[in-house]
């Protein structure tokens, strides 16, 4: 099992960092990144960043899609990138807002992966929109 600290911008996202129970055989962050950032990716949902309440709506849609895709387990836990691009186990709290971890104007993203490494749901900043991207790793057992 690996242990890793959360990336600095995730402190703003209102997640409880558990940091334990992360298996070594998970897809790497680079694999997850490539699944989210490629020309074939189509978002499941978009929100215009200029719309009133855009970040709150992006957070709501991310949560809806992450739950539907079974990225978040029954205890509200999922994996997220920690320091050094290792996965860290986190739990949602009443204050969780993934959009707070995005660096405005930087084309940034937050990738959440299911604890078993089979699915991910990302919140990304693409041009003038927030994108919600869902991916399933087909080669995972």
PDB file of C-alpha atoms in Angstrom:
ATOM      1  CA  UNK A   1       0.000   0.000   0.000  1.00  0.00           C
ATOM      2  CA  UNK A   2       1.133   3.533  -0.763  1.00  0.00           C
ATOM      3  CA  UNK A   3       0.699   6.572   1.431  1.00  0.00           C
ATOM      4  CA  UNK A   4       0.810  10.049   0.008  1.00  0.00           C
ATOM      5  CA  UNK A   5      -0.081  13.553   1.042  1.00  0.00           C
ATOM      6  CA  UNK A   6      -2.824  15.438  -0.797  1.00  0.00           C
ATOM      7  CA  UNK A   7      -1.850  17.898  -3.488  1.00  0.00           C
ATOM      8  CA  UNK A   8      -1.891  21.449  -2.040  1.00  0.00           C
ATOM      9  CA  UNK A   9      -4.903  22.721  -4.023  1.00  0.00           C
ATOM     10  CA  UNK A  10      -7.057  19.863  -2.693  1.00  0.00           C
ATOM     11  CA  UNK A  11      -6.990  21.319   0.800  1.00  0.00           C
ATOM     12  CA  UNK A  12      -9.467  23.856  -0.586  1.00  0.00           C
ATOM     13  CA  UNK A  13     -11.841  21.138  -1.840  1.00  0.00           C
ATOM     14  CA  UNK A  14     -13.194  20.171   1.595  1.00  0.00           C
ATOM     15  CA  UNK A  15     -12.179  16.514   1.455  1.00  0.00           C
ATOM     16  CA  UNK A  16     -11.281  14.351   4.438  1.00  0.00           C
ATOM     17  CA  UNK A  17      -7.943  12.730   3.591  1.00  0.00           C
ATOM     18  CA  UNK A  18      -7.826   9.117   4.758  1.00  0.00           C
ATOM     19  CA  UNK A  19      -4.588   8.229   2.985  1.00  0.00           C
ATOM     20  CA  UNK A  20      -4.854   4.487   3.582  1.00  0.00           C
ATOM     21  CA  UNK A  21      -6.122   1.541   1.617  1.00  0.00           C
ATOM     22  CA  UNK A  22      -4.712   2.521  -1.771  1.00  0.00           C
ATOM     23  CA  UNK A  23      -3.527  -0.528  -3.714  1.00  0.00           C
ATOM     24  CA  UNK A  24      -0.349  -0.411  -5.806  1.00  0.00           C
ATOM     25  CA  UNK A  25      -1.943  -2.044  -8.872  1.00  0.00           C
ATOM     26  CA  UNK A  26      -4.269   0.859  -9.683  1.00  0.00           C
ATOM     27  CA  UNK A  27      -4.083   2.713 -12.995  1.00  0.00           C
ATOM     28  CA  UNK A  28      -1.451   5.431 -12.759  1.00  0.00           C
ATOM     29  CA  UNK A  29      -2.332   9.095 -12.656  1.00  0.00           C
ATOM     30  CA  UNK A  30      -0.815   9.367 -16.143  1.00  0.00           C
ATOM     31  CA  UNK A  31      -3.254   6.724 -17.438  1.00  0.00           C
ATOM     32  CA  UNK A  32      -6.164   8.576 -15.834  1.00  0.00           C
ATOM     33  CA  UNK A  33      -4.936  11.889 -17.265  1.00  0.00           C
ATOM     34  CA  UNK A  34      -4.753  10.407 -20.777  1.00  0.00           C
ATOM     35  CA  UNK A  35      -8.289   9.035 -20.394  1.00  0.00           C
ATOM     36  CA  UNK A  36      -9.548  12.546 -19.613  1.00  0.00           C
ATOM     37  CA  UNK A  37      -7.364  14.598 -21.966  1.00  0.00           C
ATOM     38  CA  UNK A  38      -7.501  13.309 -25.516  1.00  0.00           C
ATOM     39  CA  UNK A  39      -9.242  14.289 -28.744  1.00  0.00           C
ATOM     40  CA  UNK A  40     -11.861  11.529 -28.432  1.00  0.00           C
ATOM     41  CA  UNK A  41     -13.163  12.702 -25.050  1.00  0.00           C
ATOM     42  CA  UNK A  42     -16.722  13.979 -24.982  1.00  0.00           C
ATOM     43  CA  UNK A  43     -18.015  15.450 -21.725  1.00  0.00           C
ATOM     44  CA  UNK A  44     -21.061  13.959 -20.009  1.00  0.00           C
ATOM     45  CA  UNK A  45     -22.047  17.481 -18.975  1.00  0.00           C
ATOM     46  CA  UNK A  46     -20.821  21.040 -19.404  1.00  0.00           C
ATOM     47  CA  UNK A  47     -21.400  24.287 -17.534  1.00  0.00           C
ATOM     48  CA  UNK A  48     -20.503  27.698 -18.941  1.00  0.00           C
ATOM     49  CA  UNK A  49     -17.986  29.215 -16.514  1.00  0.00           C
ATOM     50  CA  UNK A  50     -19.587  32.633 -17.047  1.00  0.00           C
ATOM     51  CA  UNK A  51     -23.022  31.431 -15.897  1.00  0.00           C
ATOM     52  CA  UNK A  52     -24.275  32.557 -12.476  1.00  0.00           C
ATOM     53  CA  UNK A  53     -23.410  29.893  -9.899  1.00  0.00           C
ATOM     54  CA  UNK A  54     -21.289  27.991 -12.427  1.00  0.00           C
ATOM     55  CA  UNK A  55     -18.874  26.425  -9.941  1.00  0.00           C
ATOM     56  CA  UNK A  56     -21.709  25.216  -7.681  1.00  0.00           C
ATOM     57  CA  UNK A  57     -23.514  23.727 -10.692  1.00  0.00           C
ATOM     58  CA  UNK A  58     -20.297  22.053 -11.867  1.00  0.00           C
ATOM     59  CA  UNK A  59     -19.840  20.559  -8.381  1.00  0.00           C
ATOM     60  CA  UNK A  60     -23.444  19.326  -8.356  1.00  0.00           C
ATOM     61  CA  UNK A  61     -23.108  17.718 -11.791  1.00  0.00           C
ATOM     62  CA  UNK A  62     -19.759  16.159 -10.892  1.00  0.00           C
ATOM     63  CA  UNK A  63     -21.305  14.578  -7.793  1.00  0.00           C
ATOM     64  CA  UNK A  64     -24.317  13.326  -9.748  1.00  0.00           C
ATOM     65  CA  UNK A  65     -22.144  11.716 -12.433  1.00  0.00           C
ATOM     66  CA  UNK A  66     -19.585  10.361  -9.955  1.00  0.00           C
ATOM     67  CA  UNK A  67     -22.380   8.639  -8.019  1.00  0.00           C
ATOM     68  CA  UNK A  68     -24.038   7.289 -11.174  1.00  0.00           C
ATOM     69  CA  UNK A  69     -20.692   5.925 -12.411  1.00  0.00           C
ATOM     70  CA  UNK A  70     -19.963   4.343  -8.984  1.00  0.00           C
ATOM     71  CA  UNK A  71     -16.786   6.383  -8.512  1.00  0.00           C
ATOM     72  CA  UNK A  72     -17.827   7.169  -4.934  1.00  0.00           C
ATOM     73  CA  UNK A  73     -18.301   4.158  -2.647  1.00  0.00           C
ATOM     74  CA  UNK A  74     -21.010   3.641  -0.001  1.00  0.00           C
ATOM     75  CA  UNK A  75     -18.889   5.473   2.602  1.00  0.00           C
ATOM     76  CA  UNK A  76     -18.429   8.544   0.380  1.00  0.00           C
ATOM     77  CA  UNK A  77     -14.831   7.579  -0.428  1.00  0.00           C
ATOM     78  CA  UNK A  78     -12.872   7.768  -3.656  1.00  0.00           C
ATOM     79  CA  UNK A  79      -9.291   8.279  -4.801  1.00  0.00           C
ATOM     80  CA  UNK A  80      -7.732  11.528  -5.870  1.00  0.00           C
ATOM     81  CA  UNK A  81      -4.261  12.648  -6.888  1.00  0.00           C
ATOM     82  CA  UNK A  82      -1.942  13.333  -4.015  1.00  0.00           C
ATOM     83  CA  UNK A  83       1.529  14.825  -3.991  1.00  0.00           C
ATOM     84  CA  UNK A  84       3.879  13.030  -6.358  1.00  0.00           C
ATOM     85  CA  UNK A  85       0.916  11.923  -8.511  1.00  0.00           C
ATOM     86  CA  UNK A  86       0.093   8.985  -6.259  1.00  0.00           C
ATOM     87  CA  UNK A  87      -3.521   8.212  -5.420  1.00  0.00           C
ATOM     88  CA  UNK A  88      -4.859   9.188  -2.003  1.00  0.00           C
ATOM     89  CA  UNK A  89      -8.069   7.863  -0.457  1.00  0.00           C
ATOM     90  CA  UNK A  90     -10.456  10.688   0.513  1.00  0.00           C
ATOM     91  CA  UNK A  91     -13.994  11.021   1.815  1.00  0.00           C
ATOM     92  CA  UNK A  92     -16.596  13.596   0.856  1.00  0.00           C
ATOM     93  CA  UNK A  93     -17.703  15.971   3.578  1.00  0.00           C
ATOM     94  CA  UNK A  94     -20.563  18.452   3.841  1.00  0.00           C
ATOM     95  CA  UNK A  95     -18.073  21.083   2.597  1.00  0.00           C
ATOM     96  CA  UNK A  96     -16.712  19.236  -0.450  1.00  0.00           C
ATOM     97  CA  UNK A  97     -16.485  21.398  -3.584  1.00  0.00           C
ATOM     98  CA  UNK A  98     -14.068  20.010  -6.174  1.00  0.00           C
ATOM     99  CA  UNK A  99     -14.267  23.218  -8.195  1.00  0.00           C
ATOM    100  CA  UNK A 100     -12.363  24.940  -5.374  1.00  0.00           C
ATOM    101  CA  UNK A 101      -9.335  22.804  -6.280  1.00  0.00           C
ATOM    102  CA  UNK A 102      -9.243  24.100  -9.860  1.00  0.00           C
ATOM    103  CA  UNK A 103      -6.783  26.848 -10.688  1.00  0.00           C
ATOM    104  CA  UNK A 104      -8.889  29.412 -12.598  1.00  0.00           C
ATOM    105  CA  UNK A 105      -7.782  30.049 -16.162  1.00  0.00           C
ATOM    106  CA  UNK A 106      -5.131  27.339 -16.080  1.00  0.00           C
ATOM    107  CA  UNK A 107      -7.071  24.560 -17.839  1.00  0.00           C
ATOM    108  CA  UNK A 108      -6.815  22.558 -14.645  1.00  0.00           C
ATOM    109  CA  UNK A 109      -8.644  19.400 -13.634  1.00  0.00           C
ATOM    110  CA  UNK A 110      -9.481  17.192 -10.694  1.00  0.00           C
ATOM    111  CA  UNK A 111      -9.649  13.478 -11.426  1.00  0.00           C
ATOM    112  CA  UNK A 112     -11.493  11.232  -8.980  1.00  0.00           C
ATOM    113  CA  UNK A 113     -11.127   7.467  -9.328  1.00  0.00           C
ATOM    114  CA  UNK A 114     -13.162   4.676  -7.781  1.00  0.00           C
ATOM    115  CA  UNK A 115     -11.380   2.803  -4.962  1.00  0.00           C
ATOM    116  CA  UNK A 116     -11.125  -0.304  -7.183  1.00  0.00           C
ATOM    117  CA  UNK A 117      -9.508   1.677 -10.012  1.00  0.00           C
ATOM    118  CA  UNK A 118     -12.180   0.790 -12.578  1.00  0.00           C
ATOM    119  CA  UNK A 119     -13.901   4.144 -13.103  1.00  0.00           C
ATOM    120  CA  UNK A 120     -13.154   7.843 -12.947  1.00  0.00           C
ATOM    121  CA  UNK A 121     -15.071  11.083 -12.995  1.00  0.00           C
ATOM    122  CA  UNK A 122     -13.185  14.299 -13.648  1.00  0.00           C
ATOM    123  CA  UNK A 123     -14.043  17.959 -13.334  1.00  0.00           C
ATOM    124  CA  UNK A 124     -12.032  19.947 -15.857  1.00  0.00           C
ATOM    125  CA  UNK A 125     -11.762  23.503 -17.043  1.00  0.00           C
ATOM    126  CA  UNK A 126     -11.982  23.599 -20.852  1.00  0.00           C
ATOM    127  CA  UNK A 127     -11.877  27.001 -22.529  1.00  0.00           C
ATOM    128  CA  UNK A 128     -15.024  28.768 -21.299  1.00  0.00           C
ATOM    129  CA  UNK A 129     -16.685  25.717 -19.723  1.00  0.00           C
ATOM    130  CA  UNK A 130     -16.450  23.227 -16.916  1.00  0.00           C
ATOM    131  CA  UNK A 131     -16.561  19.661 -18.241  1.00  0.00           C
ATOM    132  CA  UNK A 132     -17.620  16.531 -16.409  1.00  0.00           C
ATOM    133  CA  UNK A 133     -15.807  13.543 -17.925  1.00  0.00           C
ATOM    134  CA  UNK A 134     -16.562   9.915 -17.027  1.00  0.00           C
ATOM    135  CA  UNK A 135     -14.323   7.005 -18.048  1.00  0.00           C
ATOM    136  CA  UNK A 136     -14.270   3.265 -17.423  1.00  0.00           C
ATOM    137  CA  UNK A 137     -10.994   1.345 -17.617  1.00  0.00           C
ATOM    138  CA  UNK A 138     -11.998  -1.660 -19.715  1.00  0.00           C
ATOM    139  CA  UNK A 139      -8.873  -3.704 -19.015  1.00  0.00           C
ATOM    140  CA  UNK A 140      -9.333  -3.717 -15.224  1.00  0.00           C
ATOM    141  CA  UNK A 141     -10.445  -7.023 -13.634  1.00  0.00           C
TER     142      UNK A 141
END
